Coordinates of C-alpha atoms and ligand atoms in Angstrom, one line a residue:
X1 CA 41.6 65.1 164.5
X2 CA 44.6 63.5 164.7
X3 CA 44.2 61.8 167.8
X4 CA 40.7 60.5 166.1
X5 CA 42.7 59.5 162.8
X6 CA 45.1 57.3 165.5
X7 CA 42.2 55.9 167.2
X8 CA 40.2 54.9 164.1
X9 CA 43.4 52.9 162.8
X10 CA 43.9 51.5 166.0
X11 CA 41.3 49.8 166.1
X12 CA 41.2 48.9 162.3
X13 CA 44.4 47.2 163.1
X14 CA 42.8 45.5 166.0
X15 CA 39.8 43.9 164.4
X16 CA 42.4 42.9 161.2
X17 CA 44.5 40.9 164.0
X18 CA 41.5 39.3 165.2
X19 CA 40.2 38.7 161.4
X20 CA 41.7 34.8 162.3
X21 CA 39.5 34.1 165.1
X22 CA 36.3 33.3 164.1
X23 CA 34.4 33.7 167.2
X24 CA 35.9 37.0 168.0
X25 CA 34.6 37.7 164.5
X26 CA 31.2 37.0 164.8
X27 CA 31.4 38.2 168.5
X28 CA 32.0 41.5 167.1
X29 CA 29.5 41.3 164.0
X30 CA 26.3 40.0 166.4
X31 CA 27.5 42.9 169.3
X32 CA 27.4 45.2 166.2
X33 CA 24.6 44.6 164.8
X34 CA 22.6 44.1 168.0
X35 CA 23.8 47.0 169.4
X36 CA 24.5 49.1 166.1
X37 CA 27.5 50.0 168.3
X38 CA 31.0 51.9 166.9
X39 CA 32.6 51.0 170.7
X40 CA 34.9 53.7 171.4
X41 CA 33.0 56.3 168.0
X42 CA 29.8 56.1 169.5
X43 CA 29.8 59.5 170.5
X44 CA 31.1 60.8 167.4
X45 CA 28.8 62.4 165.0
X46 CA 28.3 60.2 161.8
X47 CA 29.1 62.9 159.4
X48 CA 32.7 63.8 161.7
X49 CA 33.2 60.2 160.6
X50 CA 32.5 59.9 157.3
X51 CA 35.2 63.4 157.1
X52 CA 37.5 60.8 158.8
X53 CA 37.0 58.4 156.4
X54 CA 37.4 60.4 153.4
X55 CA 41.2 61.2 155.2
X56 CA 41.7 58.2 155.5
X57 CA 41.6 57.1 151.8
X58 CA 39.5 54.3 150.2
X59 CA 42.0 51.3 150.8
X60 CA 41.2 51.7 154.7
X61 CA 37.3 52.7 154.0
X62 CA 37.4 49.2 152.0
X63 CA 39.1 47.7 154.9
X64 CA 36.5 49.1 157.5
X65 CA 33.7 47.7 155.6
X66 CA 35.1 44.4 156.8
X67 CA 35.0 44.8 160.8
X68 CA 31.5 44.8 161.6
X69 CA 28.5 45.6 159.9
X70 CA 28.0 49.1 161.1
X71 CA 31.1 50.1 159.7
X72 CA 30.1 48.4 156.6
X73 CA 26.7 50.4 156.2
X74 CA 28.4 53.4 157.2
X75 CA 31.3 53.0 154.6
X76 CA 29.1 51.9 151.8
X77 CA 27.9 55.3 151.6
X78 CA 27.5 56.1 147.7
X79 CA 28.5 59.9 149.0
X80 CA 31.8 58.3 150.1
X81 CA 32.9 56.6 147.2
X82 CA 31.8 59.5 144.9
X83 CA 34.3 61.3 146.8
X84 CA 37.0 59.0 146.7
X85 CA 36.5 58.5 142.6
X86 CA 35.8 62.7 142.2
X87 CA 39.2 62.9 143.8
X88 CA 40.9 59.8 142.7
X89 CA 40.6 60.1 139.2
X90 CA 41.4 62.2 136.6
X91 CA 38.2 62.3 134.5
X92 CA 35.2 61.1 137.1
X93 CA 32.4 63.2 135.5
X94 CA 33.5 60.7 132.4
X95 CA 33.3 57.8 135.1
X96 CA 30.0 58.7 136.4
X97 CA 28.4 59.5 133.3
X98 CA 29.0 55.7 131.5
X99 CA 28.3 54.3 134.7
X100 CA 24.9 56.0 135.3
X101 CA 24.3 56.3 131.6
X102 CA 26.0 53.3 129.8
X103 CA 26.2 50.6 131.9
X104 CA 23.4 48.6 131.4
X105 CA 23.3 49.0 128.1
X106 CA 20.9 49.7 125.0
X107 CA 17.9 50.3 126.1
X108 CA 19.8 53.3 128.2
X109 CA 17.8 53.0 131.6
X110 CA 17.8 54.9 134.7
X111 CA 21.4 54.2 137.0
X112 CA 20.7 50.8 137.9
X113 CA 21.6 49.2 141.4
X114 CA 25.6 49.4 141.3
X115 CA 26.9 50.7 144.6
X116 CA 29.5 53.4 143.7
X117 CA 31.8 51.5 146.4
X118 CA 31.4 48.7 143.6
X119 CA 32.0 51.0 140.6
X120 CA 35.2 52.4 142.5
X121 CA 36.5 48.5 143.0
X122 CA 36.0 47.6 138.9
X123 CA 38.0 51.0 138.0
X124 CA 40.9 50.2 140.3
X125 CA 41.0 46.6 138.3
X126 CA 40.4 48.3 134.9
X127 CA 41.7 51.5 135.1
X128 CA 41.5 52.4 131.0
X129 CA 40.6 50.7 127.6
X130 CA 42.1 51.0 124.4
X131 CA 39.6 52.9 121.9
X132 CA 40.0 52.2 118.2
X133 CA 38.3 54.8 115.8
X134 CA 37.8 53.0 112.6
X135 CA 37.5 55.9 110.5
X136 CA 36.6 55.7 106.7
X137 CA 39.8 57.4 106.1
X138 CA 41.9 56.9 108.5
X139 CA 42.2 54.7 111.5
X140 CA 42.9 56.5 115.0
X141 CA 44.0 54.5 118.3
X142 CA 44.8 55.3 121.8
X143 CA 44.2 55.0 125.4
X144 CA 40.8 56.0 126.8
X145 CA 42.8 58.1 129.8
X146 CA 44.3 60.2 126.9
X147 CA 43.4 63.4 125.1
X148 CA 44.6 62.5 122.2
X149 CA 45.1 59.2 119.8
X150 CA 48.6 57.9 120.3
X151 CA 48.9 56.7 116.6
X152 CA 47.1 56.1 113.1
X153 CA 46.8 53.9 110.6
X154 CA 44.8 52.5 107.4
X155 CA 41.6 51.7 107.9
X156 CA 40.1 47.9 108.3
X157 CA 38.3 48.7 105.4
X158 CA 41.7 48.9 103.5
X159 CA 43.5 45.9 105.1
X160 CA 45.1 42.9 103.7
X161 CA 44.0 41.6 100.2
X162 CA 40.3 42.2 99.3
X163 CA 39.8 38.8 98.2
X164 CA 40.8 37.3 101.8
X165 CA 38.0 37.2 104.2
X166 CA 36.9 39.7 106.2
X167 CA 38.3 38.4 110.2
X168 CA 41.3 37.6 108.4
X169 CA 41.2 41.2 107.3
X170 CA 40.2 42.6 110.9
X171 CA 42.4 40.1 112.5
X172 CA 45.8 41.7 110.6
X173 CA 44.0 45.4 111.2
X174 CA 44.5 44.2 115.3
X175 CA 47.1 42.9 115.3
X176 CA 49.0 45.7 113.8
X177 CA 47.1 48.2 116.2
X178 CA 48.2 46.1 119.4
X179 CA 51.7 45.6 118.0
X180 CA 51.9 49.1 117.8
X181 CA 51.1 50.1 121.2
X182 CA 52.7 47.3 122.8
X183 CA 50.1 45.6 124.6
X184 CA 48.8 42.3 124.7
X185 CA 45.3 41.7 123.4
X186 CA 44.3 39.7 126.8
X187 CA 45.4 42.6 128.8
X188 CA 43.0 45.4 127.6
X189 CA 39.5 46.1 127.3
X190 CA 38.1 47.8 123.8
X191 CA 35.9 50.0 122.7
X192 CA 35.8 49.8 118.4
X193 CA 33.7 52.5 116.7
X194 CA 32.4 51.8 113.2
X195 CA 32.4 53.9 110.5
X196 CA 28.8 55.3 109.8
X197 CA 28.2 53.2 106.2
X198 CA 24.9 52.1 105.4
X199 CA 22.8 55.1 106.6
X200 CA 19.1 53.0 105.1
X201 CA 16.8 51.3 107.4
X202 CA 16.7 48.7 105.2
X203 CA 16.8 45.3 105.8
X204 CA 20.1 44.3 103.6
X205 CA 21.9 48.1 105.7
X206 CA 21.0 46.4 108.5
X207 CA 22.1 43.1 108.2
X208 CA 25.4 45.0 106.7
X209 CA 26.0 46.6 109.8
X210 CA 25.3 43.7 111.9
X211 CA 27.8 41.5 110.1
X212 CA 30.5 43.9 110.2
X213 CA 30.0 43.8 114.3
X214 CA 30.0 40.6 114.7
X215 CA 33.0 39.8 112.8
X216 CA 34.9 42.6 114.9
X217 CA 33.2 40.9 118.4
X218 CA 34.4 37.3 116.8
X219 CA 37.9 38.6 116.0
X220 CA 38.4 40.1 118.8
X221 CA 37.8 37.5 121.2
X222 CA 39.3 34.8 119.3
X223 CA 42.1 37.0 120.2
X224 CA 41.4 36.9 123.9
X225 CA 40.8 40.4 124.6
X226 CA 38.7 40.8 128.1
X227 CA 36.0 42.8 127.1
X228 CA 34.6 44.6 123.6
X229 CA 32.1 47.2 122.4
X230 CA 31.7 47.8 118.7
X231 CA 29.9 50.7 118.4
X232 CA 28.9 53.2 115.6
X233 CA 31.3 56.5 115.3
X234 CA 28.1 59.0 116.3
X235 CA 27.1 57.5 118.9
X236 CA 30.9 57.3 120.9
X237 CA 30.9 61.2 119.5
X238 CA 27.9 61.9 121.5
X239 CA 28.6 59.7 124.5
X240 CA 32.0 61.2 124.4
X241 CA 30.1 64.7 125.1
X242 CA 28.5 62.9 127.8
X243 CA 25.1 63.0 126.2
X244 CA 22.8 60.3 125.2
X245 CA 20.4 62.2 123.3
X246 CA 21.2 64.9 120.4
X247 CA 22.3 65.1 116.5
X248 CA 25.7 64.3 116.0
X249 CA 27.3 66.3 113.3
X250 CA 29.9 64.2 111.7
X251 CA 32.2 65.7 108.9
X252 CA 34.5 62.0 107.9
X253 CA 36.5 61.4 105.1
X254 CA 34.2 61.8 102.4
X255 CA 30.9 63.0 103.5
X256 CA 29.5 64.2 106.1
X257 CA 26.8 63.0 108.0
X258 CA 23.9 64.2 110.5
X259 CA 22.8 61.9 112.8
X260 CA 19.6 62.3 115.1
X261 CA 20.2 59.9 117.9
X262 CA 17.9 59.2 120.9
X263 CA 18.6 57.4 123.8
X264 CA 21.5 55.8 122.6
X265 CA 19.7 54.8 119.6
X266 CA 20.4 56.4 115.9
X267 CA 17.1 57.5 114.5
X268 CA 17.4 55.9 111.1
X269 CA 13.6 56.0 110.7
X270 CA 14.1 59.7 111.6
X271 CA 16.7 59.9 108.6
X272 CA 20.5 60.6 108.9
X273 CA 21.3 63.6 106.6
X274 CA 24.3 62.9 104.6
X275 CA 26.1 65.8 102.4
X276 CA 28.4 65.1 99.6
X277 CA 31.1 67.1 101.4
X278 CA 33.7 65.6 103.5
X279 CA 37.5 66.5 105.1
X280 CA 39.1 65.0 101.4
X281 CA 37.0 67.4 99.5
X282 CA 38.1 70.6 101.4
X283 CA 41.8 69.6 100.8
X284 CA 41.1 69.0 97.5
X285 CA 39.5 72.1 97.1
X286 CA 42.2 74.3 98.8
X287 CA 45.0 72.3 96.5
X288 CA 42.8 74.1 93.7
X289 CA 42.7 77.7 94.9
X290 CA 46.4 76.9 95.5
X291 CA 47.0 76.0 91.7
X292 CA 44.8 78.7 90.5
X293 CA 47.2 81.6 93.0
X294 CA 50.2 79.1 91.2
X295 CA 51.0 78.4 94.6
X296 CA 53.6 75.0 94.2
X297 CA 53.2 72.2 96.6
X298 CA 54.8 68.9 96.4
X299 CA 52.3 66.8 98.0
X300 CA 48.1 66.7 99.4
X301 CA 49.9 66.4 102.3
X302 CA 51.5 69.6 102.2
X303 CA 48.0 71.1 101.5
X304 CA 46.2 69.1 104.0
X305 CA 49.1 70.2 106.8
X306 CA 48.6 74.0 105.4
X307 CA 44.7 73.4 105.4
X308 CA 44.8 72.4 109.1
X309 CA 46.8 75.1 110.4
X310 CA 45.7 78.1 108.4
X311 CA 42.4 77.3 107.4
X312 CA 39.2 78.5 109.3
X313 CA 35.2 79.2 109.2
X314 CA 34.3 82.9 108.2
X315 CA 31.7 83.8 110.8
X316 CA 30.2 86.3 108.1
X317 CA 32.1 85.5 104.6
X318 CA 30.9 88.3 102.4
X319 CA 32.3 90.7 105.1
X320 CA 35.4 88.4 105.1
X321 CA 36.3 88.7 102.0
X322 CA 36.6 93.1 102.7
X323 CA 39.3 91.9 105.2
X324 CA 42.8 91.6 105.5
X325 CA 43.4 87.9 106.0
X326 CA 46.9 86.7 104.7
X327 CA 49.1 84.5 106.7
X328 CA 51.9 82.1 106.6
X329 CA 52.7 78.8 107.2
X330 CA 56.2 76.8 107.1
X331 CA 55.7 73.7 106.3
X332 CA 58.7 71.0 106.8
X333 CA 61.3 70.1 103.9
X334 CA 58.8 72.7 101.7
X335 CA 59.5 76.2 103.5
X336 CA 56.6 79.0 104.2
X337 CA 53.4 78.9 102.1
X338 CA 51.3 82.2 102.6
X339 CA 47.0 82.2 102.3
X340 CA 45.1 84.7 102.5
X341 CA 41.1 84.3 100.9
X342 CA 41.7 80.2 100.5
X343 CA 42.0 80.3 104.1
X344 CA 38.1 80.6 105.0
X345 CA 36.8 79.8 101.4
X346 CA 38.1 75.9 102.3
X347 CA 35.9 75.6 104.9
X348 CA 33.4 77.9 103.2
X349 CA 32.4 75.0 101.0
X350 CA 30.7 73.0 103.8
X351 CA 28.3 75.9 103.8
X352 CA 28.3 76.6 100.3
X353 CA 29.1 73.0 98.2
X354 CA 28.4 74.9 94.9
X355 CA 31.6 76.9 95.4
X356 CA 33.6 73.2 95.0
X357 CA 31.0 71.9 92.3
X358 CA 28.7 69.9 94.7
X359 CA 25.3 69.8 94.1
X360 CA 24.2 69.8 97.9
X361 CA 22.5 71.7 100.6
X362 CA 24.8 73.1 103.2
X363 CA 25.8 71.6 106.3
X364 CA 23.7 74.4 108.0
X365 CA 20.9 73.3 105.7
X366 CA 21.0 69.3 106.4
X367 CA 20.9 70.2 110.5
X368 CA 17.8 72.3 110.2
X369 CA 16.4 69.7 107.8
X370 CA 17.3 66.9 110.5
X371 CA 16.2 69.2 113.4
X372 CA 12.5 69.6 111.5
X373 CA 12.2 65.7 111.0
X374 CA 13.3 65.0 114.8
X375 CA 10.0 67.7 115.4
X376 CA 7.9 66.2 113.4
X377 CA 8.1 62.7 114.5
X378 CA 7.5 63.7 117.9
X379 CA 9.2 60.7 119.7
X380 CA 10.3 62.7 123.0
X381 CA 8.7 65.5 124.6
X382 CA 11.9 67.5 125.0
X383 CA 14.5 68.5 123.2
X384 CA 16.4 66.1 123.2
X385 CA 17.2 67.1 119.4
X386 CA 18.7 70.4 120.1
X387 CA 22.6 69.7 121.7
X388 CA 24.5 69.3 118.2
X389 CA 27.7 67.5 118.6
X390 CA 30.2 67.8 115.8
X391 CA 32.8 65.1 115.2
X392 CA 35.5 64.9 112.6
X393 CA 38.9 65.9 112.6
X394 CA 37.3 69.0 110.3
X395 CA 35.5 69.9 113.1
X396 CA 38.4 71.5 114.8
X397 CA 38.6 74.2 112.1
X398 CA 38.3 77.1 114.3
X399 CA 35.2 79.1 113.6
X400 CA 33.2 76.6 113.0
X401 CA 31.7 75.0 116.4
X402 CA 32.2 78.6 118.3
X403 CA 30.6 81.2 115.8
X404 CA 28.8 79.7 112.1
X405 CA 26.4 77.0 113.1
X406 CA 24.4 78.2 115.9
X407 CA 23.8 81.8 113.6
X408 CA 22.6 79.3 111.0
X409 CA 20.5 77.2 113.1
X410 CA 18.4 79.8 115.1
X411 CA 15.1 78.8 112.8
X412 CA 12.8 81.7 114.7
X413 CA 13.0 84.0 117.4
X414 CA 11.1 81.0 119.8
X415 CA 13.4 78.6 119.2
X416 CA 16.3 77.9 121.7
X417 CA 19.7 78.2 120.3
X418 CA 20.8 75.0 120.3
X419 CA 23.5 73.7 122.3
X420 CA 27.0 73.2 120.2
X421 CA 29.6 71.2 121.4
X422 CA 33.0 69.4 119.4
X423 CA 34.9 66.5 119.8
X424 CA 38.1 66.2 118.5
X425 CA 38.8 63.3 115.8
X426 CA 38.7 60.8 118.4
X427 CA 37.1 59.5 120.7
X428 CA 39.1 61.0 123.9
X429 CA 36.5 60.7 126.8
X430 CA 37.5 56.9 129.2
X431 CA 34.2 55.6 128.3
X432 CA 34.6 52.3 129.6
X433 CA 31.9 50.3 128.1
X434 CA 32.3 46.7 129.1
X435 CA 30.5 44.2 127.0
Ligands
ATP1 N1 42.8 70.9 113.2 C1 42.3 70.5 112.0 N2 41.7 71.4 111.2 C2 41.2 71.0 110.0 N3 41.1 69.8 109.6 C3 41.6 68.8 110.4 C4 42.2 69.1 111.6 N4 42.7 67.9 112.2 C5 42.3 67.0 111.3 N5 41.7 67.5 110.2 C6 41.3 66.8 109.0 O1 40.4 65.7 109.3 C7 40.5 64.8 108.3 C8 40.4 63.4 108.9 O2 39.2 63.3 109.6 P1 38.8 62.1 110.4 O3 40.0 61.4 111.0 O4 37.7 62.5 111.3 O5 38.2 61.1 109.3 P2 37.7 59.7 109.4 O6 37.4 59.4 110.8 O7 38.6 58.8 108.7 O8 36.3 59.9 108.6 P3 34.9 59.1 108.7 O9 34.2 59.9 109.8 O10 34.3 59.3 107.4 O11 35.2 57.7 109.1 C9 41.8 65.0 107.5 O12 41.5 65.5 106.2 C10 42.5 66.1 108.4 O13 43.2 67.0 107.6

């Protein structure tokens, strides 16, 4: 093997010496191609030297392609370069999925033409992209190679003075955001999401929404950046599971929403469920059960920090309640807190609004309700409606994803249990959408 290994780079070496001399070069290419001749690897098996190749590395496979044609057809091979990126990069089934599923854009089509020797060349330029999560209550930004947001901030909908015009608005929001990370605008590629506001199919929701992305696309590249995508919060969530099809599940600030989306494409003919419950109401509800127990707290921030790292989802709450469920917390500069029922009745309230005063179905209600309407409308023979994505930073409380929704959502003994998964409260997956 290592003889072969000396051999092939030999003779790479060779034709890169000769790459000057033009009529050794098309000497080479005509005998090549004529012959379909590797020379001195004619005996050798292709597969033995596509395993040669792969040793090698891509930078030499690249350099291969360049000696003759042979070499080129035999290097091109998409089997190759799904190798090199499997191995090369830390999230690839990420890679191949916007790639196969995202790149040419809405409408989502079968992979197109794009060699995966070309897909590996364009991630080696851009290896990452910032990813902005304008959240309606709190910004989120990062890299797209890491698992979690690197910082937060307010959200454009809160920046500079109201009276000032939105891209001034957006154009202080990114500025900020790049200052922050320390990178240049020009540098980057982004991926913005948007807020799910104006859940109506009507004409003035639309032209809303449509505003609001093109004043992010004009900011944005009046501030040189490379490449943008704007792009509604569900739909990253969902993409971010690597699925193009499902109902995204997502608990924000203030509500929370449930969003059929096929295809790439929210189903706002469909209807997006929205319930009056959101992450600010099940802090403000625990701060509650906290004052009723006389439980003192200086700040909401002390009861969100105690909400997010005692509170969970009661997989049966009635039986919950029988159990022994205190625990304690310490929160900085305020010392321990201890919970016991408040711990699973927060979260209780997404199920059962009453509890908090809200006049609303439950969250396992709205699903259903969103699964029947995606039925009825039969738009796609499968079911495509049955993977449930949640999204949200509440979606983390534990409990929730693993053990209470798919109980709630099995409608009758036929149907399939449908297929849960979470994303954190951003965006993490490199989905590298390149306008
Ligand atoms: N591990 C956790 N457990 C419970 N709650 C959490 C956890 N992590 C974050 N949260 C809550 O998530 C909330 C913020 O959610 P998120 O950042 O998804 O909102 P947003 O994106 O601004 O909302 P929207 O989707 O409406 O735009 C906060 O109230 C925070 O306490």
């Amino acid at each position: 093997m290592a003889m072969l290994l000396r051999k092939v780079l030999a003779s790479m070496s060779n034709r890169s010496l000769s790459n000057g001399d033009s009529s050794e070069r098309n000497r080479l290419s005509s005998s090549s191609s004529s012959s379909s001749s590797l020379g001195a690897f004619d005996q050798i098996p292709s597969d033995i030297l596509m395993q040669i190749v792969k040793l090698l590395g891509p930078k030499e496979a690249a350099m291969m392609s360049t000696v003759s044609k042979y070499w080129k057809s035999l290097v091109s091979d998409d089997r190759l370069w799904i190798f090199f990126l499997q191995n090369d990069q830390d999230l690839s089934d990420s890679v191949f999925f916007a790639e196969i599923n995202l790149r040419s854009g809405y409408p989502l089509e079968a992979f197109s033409q794009l060699s995966f020797m070309r897909i590996y060349s364009q991630r080696m330029q851009v290896p990452g992209s910032i990813i902005i999560d304008g959240g309606s209550g709190y910004c989120k930004f990062g890299w797209s190679k890491d698992v979690c947001p690197s910082g937060r901030s307010a959200t454009f909908l809160e920046f500079g003075n109201i009276e000032s015009p939105m891209s001034s608005r957006l154009r202080q929001f990114f500025s900020i955001i790049y200052n922050r990370m320390q990178v240049k605008a020009a540098a980057q590629p982004v991926v913005v999401s948007i807020p799910i506001l104006h859940y109506d199919d009507t004409e003035s929701a639309k032209a809303s929404r449509r505003q609001l992305k093109e004043a992010i696309y004009a900011t944005l590249f009046d501030m040189n950046v490379p490449a943008a995508c704007a792009i509604n919060q569900a739909t990253l969530a969902l993409y971010a599971a690597r699925r193009t099809s499902g109902i995204v599940v997502n608990i924000g600030f203030q509500v929370t929403s449930v969003v059929p989306i096929l295809h790439g494409k929210v189903m706002r003919k469909v209807g997006v469920e929205v319930v009056g419950v959101g992450a600010l109401k099940l802090t403000g509800f625990l701060r509650e059960l906290m004052q009723q127990n006389n439980i003192n707290f200086e700040s909401l921030y002390t009861v969100r920090t105690l909400k997010e790292n005692l509170c969970y989802v009661a997989y049966d709450y009635d039986a919950e309640l029988l159990k022994h469920t205190q625990a304690s917390f310490e929160a900085t500069a305020e010392g321990w807190f201890t919970l016991s029922k408040e711990r699973f009745q927060t979260g209780e309230i997404l199920f059962q609004p009453r509890m908090a005063g809200v006049r609303a179905m439950g969250l396992h209600q709205a699903v259903a309700l969103c699964m029947d309407h995606c039925h009825a409308a039969e738009l796609a023979s499968d079911d495509w409606f049955k993977t449930i994505v949640l999204t949200g930073g509440t979606a983390c409380l534990p409990g929730l994803a693993v053990e209470h929704l798919p109980q709630s959502l099995v409608r009758d003994e036929k149907a399939v249990s449908p297929k849960i998964e979470t994303q954190p409260p951003m965006v993490t997956a490199p989905i590298h959408v390149l306008a």
